[in-house]
Coordinates of C-alpha atoms in Angstrom, one line a residue:
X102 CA 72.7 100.4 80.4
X103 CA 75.5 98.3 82.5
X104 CA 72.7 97.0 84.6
X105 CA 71.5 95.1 81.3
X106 CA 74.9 93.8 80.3
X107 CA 74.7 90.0 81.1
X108 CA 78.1 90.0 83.3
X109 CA 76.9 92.5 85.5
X110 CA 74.0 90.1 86.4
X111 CA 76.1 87.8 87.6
X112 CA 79.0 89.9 88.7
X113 CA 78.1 92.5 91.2
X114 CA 79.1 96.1 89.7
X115 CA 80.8 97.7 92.8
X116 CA 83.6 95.3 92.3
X117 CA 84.4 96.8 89.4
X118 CA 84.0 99.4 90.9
X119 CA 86.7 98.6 93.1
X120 CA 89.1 98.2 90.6
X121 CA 88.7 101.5 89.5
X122 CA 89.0 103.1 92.7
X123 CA 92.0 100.8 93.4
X124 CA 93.7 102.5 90.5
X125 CA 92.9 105.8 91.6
X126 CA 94.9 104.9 94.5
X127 CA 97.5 102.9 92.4
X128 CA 98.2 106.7 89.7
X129 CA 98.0 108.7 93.3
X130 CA 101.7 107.8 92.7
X131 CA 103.1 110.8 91.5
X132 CA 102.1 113.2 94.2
X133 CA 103.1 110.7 96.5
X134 CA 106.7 110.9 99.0
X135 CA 107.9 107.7 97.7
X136 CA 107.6 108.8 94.1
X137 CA 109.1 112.5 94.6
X138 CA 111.9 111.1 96.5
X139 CA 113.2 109.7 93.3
X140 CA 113.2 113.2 91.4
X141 CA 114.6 115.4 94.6
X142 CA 118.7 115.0 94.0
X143 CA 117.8 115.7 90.3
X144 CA 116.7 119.2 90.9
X145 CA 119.8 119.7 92.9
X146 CA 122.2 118.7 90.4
X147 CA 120.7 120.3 87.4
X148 CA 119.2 123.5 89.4
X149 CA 121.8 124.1 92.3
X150 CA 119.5 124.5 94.4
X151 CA 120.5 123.2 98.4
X152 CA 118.1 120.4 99.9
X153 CA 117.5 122.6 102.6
X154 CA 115.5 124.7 99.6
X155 CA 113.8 122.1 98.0
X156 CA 112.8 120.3 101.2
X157 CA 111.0 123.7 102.2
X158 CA 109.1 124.1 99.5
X159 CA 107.8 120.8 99.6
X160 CA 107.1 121.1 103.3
X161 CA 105.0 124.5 102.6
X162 CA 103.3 122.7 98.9
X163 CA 101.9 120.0 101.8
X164 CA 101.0 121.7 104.2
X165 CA 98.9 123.9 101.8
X166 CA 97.8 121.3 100.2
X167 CA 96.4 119.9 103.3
X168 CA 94.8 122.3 104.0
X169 CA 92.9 122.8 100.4
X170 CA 91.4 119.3 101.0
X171 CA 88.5 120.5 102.7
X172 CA 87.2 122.3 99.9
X173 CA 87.9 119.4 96.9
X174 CA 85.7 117.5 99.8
X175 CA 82.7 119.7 99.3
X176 CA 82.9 119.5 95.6
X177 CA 82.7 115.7 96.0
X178 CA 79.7 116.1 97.7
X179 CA 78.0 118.5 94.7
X180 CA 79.5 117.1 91.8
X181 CA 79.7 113.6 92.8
X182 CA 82.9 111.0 92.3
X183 CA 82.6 110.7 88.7
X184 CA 82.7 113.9 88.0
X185 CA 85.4 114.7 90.1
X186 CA 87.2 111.5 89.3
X187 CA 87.3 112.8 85.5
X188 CA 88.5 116.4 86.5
X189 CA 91.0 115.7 89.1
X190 CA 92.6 112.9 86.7
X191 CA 92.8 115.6 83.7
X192 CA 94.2 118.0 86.0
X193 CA 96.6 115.7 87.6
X194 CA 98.0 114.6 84.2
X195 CA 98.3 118.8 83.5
X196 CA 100.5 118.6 86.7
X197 CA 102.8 116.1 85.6
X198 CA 103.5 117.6 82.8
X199 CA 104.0 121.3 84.4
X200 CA 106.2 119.9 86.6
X201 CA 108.0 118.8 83.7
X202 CA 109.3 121.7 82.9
X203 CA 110.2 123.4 86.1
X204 CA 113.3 126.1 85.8
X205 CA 112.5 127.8 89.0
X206 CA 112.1 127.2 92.7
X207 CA 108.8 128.7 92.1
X208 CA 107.9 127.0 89.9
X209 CA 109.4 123.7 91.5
X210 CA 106.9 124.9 94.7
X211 CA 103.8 125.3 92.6
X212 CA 104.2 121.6 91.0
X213 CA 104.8 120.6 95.0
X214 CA 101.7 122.3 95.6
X215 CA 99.4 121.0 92.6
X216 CA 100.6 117.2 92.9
X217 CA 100.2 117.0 96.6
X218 CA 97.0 118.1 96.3
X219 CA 95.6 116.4 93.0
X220 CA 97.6 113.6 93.8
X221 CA 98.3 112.6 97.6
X222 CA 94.8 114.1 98.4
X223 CA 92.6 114.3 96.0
X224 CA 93.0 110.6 94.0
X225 CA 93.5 109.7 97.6
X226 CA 89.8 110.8 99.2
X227 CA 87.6 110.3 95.8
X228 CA 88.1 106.4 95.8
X229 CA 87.7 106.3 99.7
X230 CA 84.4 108.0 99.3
X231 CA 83.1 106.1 96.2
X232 CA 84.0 103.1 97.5
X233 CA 81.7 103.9 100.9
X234 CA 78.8 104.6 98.5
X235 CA 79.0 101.0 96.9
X236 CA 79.6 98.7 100.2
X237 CA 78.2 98.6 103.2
X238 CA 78.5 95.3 105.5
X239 CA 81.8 94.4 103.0
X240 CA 83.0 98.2 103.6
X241 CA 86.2 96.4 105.6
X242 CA 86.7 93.9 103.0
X243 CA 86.8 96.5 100.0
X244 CA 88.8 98.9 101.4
X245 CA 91.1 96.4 102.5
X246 CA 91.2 95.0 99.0
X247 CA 91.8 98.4 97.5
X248 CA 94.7 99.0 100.1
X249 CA 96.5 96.5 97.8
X250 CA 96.4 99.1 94.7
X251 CA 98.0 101.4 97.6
X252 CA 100.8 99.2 98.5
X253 CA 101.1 97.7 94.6
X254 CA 102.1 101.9 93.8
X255 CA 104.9 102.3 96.8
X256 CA 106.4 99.2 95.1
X257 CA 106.4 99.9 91.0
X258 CA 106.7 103.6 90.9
X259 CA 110.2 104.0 92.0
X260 CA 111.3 101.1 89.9
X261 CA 109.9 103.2 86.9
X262 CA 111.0 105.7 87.9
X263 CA 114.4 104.9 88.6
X264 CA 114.5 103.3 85.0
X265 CA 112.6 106.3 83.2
X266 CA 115.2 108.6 84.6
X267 CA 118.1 106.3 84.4
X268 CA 117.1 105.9 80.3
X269 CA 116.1 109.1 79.5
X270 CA 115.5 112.1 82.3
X271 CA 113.5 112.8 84.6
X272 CA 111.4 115.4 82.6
X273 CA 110.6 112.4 80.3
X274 CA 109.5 110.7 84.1
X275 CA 107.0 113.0 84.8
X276 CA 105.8 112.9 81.2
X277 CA 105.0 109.6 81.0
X278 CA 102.6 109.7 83.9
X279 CA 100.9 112.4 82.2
X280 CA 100.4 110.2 79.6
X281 CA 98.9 107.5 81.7
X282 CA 96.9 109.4 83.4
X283 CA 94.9 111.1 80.0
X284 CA 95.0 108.0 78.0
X285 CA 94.4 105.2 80.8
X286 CA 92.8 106.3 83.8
X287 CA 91.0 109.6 83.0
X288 CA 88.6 107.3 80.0
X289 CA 88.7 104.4 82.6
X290 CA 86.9 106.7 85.5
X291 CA 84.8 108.7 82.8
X292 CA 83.1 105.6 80.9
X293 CA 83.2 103.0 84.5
X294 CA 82.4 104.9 87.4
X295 CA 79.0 105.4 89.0
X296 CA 78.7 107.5 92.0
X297 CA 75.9 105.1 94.0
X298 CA 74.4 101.4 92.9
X299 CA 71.1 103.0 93.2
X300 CA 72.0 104.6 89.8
X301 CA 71.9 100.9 87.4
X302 CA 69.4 99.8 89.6
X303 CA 71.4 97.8 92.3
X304 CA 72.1 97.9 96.4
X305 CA 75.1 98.6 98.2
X306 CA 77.3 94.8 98.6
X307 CA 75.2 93.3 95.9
X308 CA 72.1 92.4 94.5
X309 CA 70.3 91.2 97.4
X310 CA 71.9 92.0 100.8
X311 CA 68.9 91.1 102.7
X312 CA 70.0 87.3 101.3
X313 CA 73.6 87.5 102.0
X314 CA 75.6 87.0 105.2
X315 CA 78.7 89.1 105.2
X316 CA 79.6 88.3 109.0
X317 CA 82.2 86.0 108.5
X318 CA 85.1 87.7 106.1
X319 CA 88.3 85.3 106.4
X320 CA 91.6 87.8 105.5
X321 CA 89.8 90.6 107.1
X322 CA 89.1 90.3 111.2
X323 CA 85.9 91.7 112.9
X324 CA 87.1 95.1 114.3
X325 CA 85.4 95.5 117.7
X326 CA 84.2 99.6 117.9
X327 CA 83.4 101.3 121.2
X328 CA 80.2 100.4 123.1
X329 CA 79.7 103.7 123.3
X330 CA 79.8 106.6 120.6
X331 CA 81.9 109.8 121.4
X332 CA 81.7 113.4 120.6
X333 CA 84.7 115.0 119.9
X334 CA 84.5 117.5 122.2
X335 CA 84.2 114.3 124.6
X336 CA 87.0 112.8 123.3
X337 CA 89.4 115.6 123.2
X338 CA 88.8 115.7 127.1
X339 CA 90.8 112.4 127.3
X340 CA 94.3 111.9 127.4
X341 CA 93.8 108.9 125.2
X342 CA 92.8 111.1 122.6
X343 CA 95.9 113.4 122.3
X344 CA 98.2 110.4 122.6
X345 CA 97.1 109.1 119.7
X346 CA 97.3 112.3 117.5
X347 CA 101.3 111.9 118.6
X348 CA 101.2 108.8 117.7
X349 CA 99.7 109.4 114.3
X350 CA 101.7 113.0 113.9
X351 CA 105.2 111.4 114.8
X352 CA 105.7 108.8 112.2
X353 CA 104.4 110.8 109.8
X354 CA 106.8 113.1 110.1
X355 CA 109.9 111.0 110.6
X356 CA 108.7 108.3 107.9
X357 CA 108.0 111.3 105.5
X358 CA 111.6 112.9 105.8
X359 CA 113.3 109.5 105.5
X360 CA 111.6 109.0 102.8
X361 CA 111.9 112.5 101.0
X362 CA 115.7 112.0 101.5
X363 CA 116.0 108.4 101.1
X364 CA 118.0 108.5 97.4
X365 CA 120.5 111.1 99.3
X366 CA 121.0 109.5 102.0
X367 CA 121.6 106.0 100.5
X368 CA 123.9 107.7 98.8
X369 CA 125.6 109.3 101.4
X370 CA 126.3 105.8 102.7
X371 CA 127.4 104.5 99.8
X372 CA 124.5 102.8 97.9
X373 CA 123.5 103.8 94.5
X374 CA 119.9 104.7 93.3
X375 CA 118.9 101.4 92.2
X376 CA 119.3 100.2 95.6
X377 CA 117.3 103.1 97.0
X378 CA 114.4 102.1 94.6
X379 CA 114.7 98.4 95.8
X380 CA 114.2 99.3 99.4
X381 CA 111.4 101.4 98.7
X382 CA 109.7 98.6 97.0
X383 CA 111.0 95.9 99.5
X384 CA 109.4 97.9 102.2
X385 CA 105.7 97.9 100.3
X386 CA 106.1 94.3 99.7
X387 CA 106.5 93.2 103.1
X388 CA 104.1 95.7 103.9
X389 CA 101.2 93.8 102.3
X390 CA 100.9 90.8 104.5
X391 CA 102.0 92.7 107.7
X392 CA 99.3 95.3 107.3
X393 CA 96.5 91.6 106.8
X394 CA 98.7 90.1 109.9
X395 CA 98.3 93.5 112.2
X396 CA 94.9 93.2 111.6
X397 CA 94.1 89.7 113.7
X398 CA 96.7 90.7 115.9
X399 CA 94.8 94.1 117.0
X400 CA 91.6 91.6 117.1
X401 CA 93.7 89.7 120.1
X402 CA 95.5 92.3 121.7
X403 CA 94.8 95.8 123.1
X404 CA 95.4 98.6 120.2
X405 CA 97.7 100.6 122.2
X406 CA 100.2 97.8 122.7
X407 CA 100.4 97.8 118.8
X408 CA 101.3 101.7 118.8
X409 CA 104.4 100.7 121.0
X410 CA 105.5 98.2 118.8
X411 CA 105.5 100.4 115.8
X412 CA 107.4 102.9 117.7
X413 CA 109.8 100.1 119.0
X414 CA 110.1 98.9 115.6
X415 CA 110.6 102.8 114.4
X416 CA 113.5 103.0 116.9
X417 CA 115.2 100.3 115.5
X418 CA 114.8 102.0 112.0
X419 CA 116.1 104.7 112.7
X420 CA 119.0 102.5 114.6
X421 CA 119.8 100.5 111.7
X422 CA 119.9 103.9 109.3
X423 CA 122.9 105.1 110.9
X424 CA 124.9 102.2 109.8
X425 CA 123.5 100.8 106.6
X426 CA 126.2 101.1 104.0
X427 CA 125.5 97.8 101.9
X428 CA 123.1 95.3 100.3
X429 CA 122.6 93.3 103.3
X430 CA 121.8 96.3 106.0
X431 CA 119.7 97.4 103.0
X432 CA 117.4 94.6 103.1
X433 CA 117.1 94.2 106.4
X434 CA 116.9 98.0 106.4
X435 CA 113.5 97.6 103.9
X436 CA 112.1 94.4 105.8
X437 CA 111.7 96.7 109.5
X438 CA 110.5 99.3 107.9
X439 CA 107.9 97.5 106.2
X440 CA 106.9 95.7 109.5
X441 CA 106.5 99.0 110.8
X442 CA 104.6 100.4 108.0
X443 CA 102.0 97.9 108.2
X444 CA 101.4 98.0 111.7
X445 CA 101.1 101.9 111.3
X446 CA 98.7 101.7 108.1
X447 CA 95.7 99.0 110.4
X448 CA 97.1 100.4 113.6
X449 CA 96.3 104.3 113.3
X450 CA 93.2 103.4 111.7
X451 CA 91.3 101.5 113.5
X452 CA 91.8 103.0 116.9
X453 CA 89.6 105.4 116.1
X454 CA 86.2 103.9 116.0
X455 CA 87.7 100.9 118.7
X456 CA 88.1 103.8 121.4
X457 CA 85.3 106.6 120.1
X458 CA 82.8 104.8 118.1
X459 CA 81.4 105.3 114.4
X460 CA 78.4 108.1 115.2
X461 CA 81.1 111.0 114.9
X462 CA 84.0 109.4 113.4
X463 CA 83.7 111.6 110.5
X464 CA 84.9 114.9 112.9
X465 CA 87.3 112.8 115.0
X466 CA 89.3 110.9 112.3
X467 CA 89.2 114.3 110.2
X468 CA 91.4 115.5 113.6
X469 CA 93.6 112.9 112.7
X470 CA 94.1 113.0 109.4
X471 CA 95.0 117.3 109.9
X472 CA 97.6 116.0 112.3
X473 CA 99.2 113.1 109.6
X474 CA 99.2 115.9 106.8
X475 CA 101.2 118.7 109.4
X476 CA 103.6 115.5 110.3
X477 CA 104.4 115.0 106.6
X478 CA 105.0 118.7 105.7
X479 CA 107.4 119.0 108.5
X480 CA 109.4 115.9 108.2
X481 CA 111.4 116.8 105.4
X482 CA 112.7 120.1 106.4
X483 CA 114.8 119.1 109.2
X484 CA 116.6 116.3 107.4
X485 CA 117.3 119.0 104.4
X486 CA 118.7 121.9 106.6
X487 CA 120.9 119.1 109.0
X488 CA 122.7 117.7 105.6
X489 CA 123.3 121.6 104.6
X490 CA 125.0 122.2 108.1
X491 CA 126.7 119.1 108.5
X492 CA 127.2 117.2 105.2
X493 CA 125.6 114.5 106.6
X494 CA 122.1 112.8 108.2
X495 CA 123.8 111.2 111.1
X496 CA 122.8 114.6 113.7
X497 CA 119.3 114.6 112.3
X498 CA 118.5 110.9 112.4
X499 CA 120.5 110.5 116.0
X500 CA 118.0 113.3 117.4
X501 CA 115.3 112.1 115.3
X502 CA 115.2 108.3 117.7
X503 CA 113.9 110.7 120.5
X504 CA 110.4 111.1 118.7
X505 CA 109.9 106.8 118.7
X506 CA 110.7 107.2 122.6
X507 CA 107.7 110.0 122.8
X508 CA 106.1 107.7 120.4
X509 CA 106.3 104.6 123.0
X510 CA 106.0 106.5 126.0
X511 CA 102.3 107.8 123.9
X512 CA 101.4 104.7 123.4
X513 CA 101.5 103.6 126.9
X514 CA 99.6 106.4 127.7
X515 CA 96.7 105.8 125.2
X516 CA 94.6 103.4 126.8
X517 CA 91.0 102.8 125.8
X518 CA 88.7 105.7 127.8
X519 CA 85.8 105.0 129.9
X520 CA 83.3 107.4 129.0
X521 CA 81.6 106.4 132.6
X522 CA 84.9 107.6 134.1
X523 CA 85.0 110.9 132.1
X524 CA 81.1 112.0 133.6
X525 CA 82.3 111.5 137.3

């Protein structure tokens, strides 16, 4: 039927497609760190419950919840996006509400658990994968494009949710994106989304790709991949490959707890809420054009010299952490780590197929991702127990710049293998 609508013959359907999927990305918000972040010294206040508590629950919810991504991946593969699309939204919206009305740390970690999952994961990996089935010489320009909806969430969620608790509570937060989830998205994914083009009668990137020259993209740069494809039982034989798992692991982590903690430790120095929320949306905004910038500048220069700089950039963070304590070292705060956000986000991602090929990316970025998920779960703990034992972050974040100095040191280490070089 959509095939027959007359805008659909002159607009091709996957970019509505796109849209969808970009909001799928956009209402991953909730199970999302820089969402949560804005709930956590909530629970403490009305609960009693110590950070070093709430940050270990959340640690074991992700870590789970990583883990239980392998299976909502097979059910992609037999149900199809739709389907699952229309399922995980319900459920998701389900979630928001449970966690709601959470009384108990068990509770609290079962809500961790189900919005991690349904959330961070799940509305995560359903776009990705319908958005693969729809575009195929424009696969860099979509996803690029729906990275937008990505950064567009890390900037209006904790203004929302700043104000929704601010107004009313932060019960009536979670609420409301229950609501938006059942009466918005869930209809939008149900009635819009179709797993492949084949299904209306169309091709992948339009209506006639044999017509169409997609070689020349202008935001989005021609990634150069490996001349060679790698197993990954090649490439874990090179020391390339395990530095760039630290590199990936690390700033998951330490991004993750900074971010977990962020509201408290603003606080700690002085800064209210609001300002919290600013930086958190500051730091997405600069984010956009950085992550379109990183990309020429990893077309120009070697990919492991951009792993340094995010580190470098990381170090000086973490530097500038210690002593922000008002608007202006707030800012500037935001701005750094939103340079180093958006060298992370092109950076990590594309070294991948640029050192090891596309034939077995699949298995080898899958390595990658297990290692991201295990950062995250772990970052928050530490940060949690250290402002138990020490009423303050200061310890944690000073032992915390020794990981951007692995990071570096990683990153000089990670230079492009030679499969030639790995036979003799």
């Amino acid at each position: 039927m959509l095939s027959k609508l007359k805008i659909f013959n002159r607009i091709y359907y996957g970019w509505f497609i796109l849209i969808i999927g970009g909001f799928g990305i956009f209402f991953s918000g909730p199970g999302q760190t820089y969402s949560n972040s804005q709930f956590i010294d909530q629970y403490i206040n009305d609960f009693g419950w110590s950070r070093s508590e709430v940050s270990a629950v959340y640690s074991v919810a992700t870590l789970i919840a990583g883990f239980s991504m392998i299976l909502v991946g097979r059910f992609i593969d037999r149900f199809g996006q739709r389907s699952m699309m229309v399922i995980i939204g319900i459920l998701f919206a389900m979630a928001c509400f449970f966690n709601s009305i959470v009384s108990t740390i068990w509770m609290l970690a079962f809500g961790f658990f189900l919005i991690r999952l349904l959330g961070q994961g799940s509305m995560s990996l359903i776009p990705n994968t319908l958005i693969a089935q729809w575009f195929v010489k424009t696969r860099g320009k979509a996803f690029s494009l729906m990275t937008l909806f990505s950064f567009a969430s890390a900037m209006v969620f904790p203004i929302i949710n700043t104000w929704l608790i601010s107004s009313w509570n932060w019960q009536v937060a979670w609420q409301f994106w229950g609501v938006v989830l059942l009466l918005f998205f869930v209809p939008l994914a149900f009635f819009g989304v179709k797993d492949r083009p084949e299904q209306i009668g169309l091709e992948p990137d339009g209506f006639n790709i044999k017509n169409k020259d997609h070689s020349s993209i202008p935001l989005i740069p021609k990634i150069k991949e490996a001349e060679e494809d790698w197993t990954l039982k090649e490439a874990m034989k090179t020391k390339a490959f395990w530095a760039i798992l630290i590199c990936v692991g690390l700033p998951a982590m330490v991004n993750t707890g900074i971010l977990f903690h962020i509201t408290s430790i603003f606080k700690s120095n002085g800064l209210s809420l609001e300002v919290a929320a600013m930086v958190l949306s500051l730091m997405a905004m600069v984010g956009i054009p950085m992550s379109l910038a990183s990309g020429f500048i990893i077309d120009k220069i070697k990919t492991n010299y951009v792993l340094i700089a995010i580190f470098v950039v990381e170090f000086m963070v973490l530097c500038l952490l210690l002593i922000t304590n008002n608007f202006g070292l707030a800012i500037l705060f935001g701005i750094l780590w939103g340079i180093a956000g958006g060298l992370e986000r092109i950076g990590v991602t594309v070294i991948w197929p640029n050192y090891f090929g596309r034939k077995y990316i699949g298995s080898i970025n899958a390595v990658g991702v297990t290692v991201g998920i295990i950062g995250s779960a772990l970052g928050p703990l530490p940060f949690g127990v250290g402002f138990d034992m020490f009423d303050s972050y200061d310890p944690v974040i000073v032992l915390a710049l020794i990981f951007p100095i692995i990071g570096i040191i990683s990153g000089i280490i990670a230079r492009k293998p030679q499969k030639r070089i790995l036979k003799n």
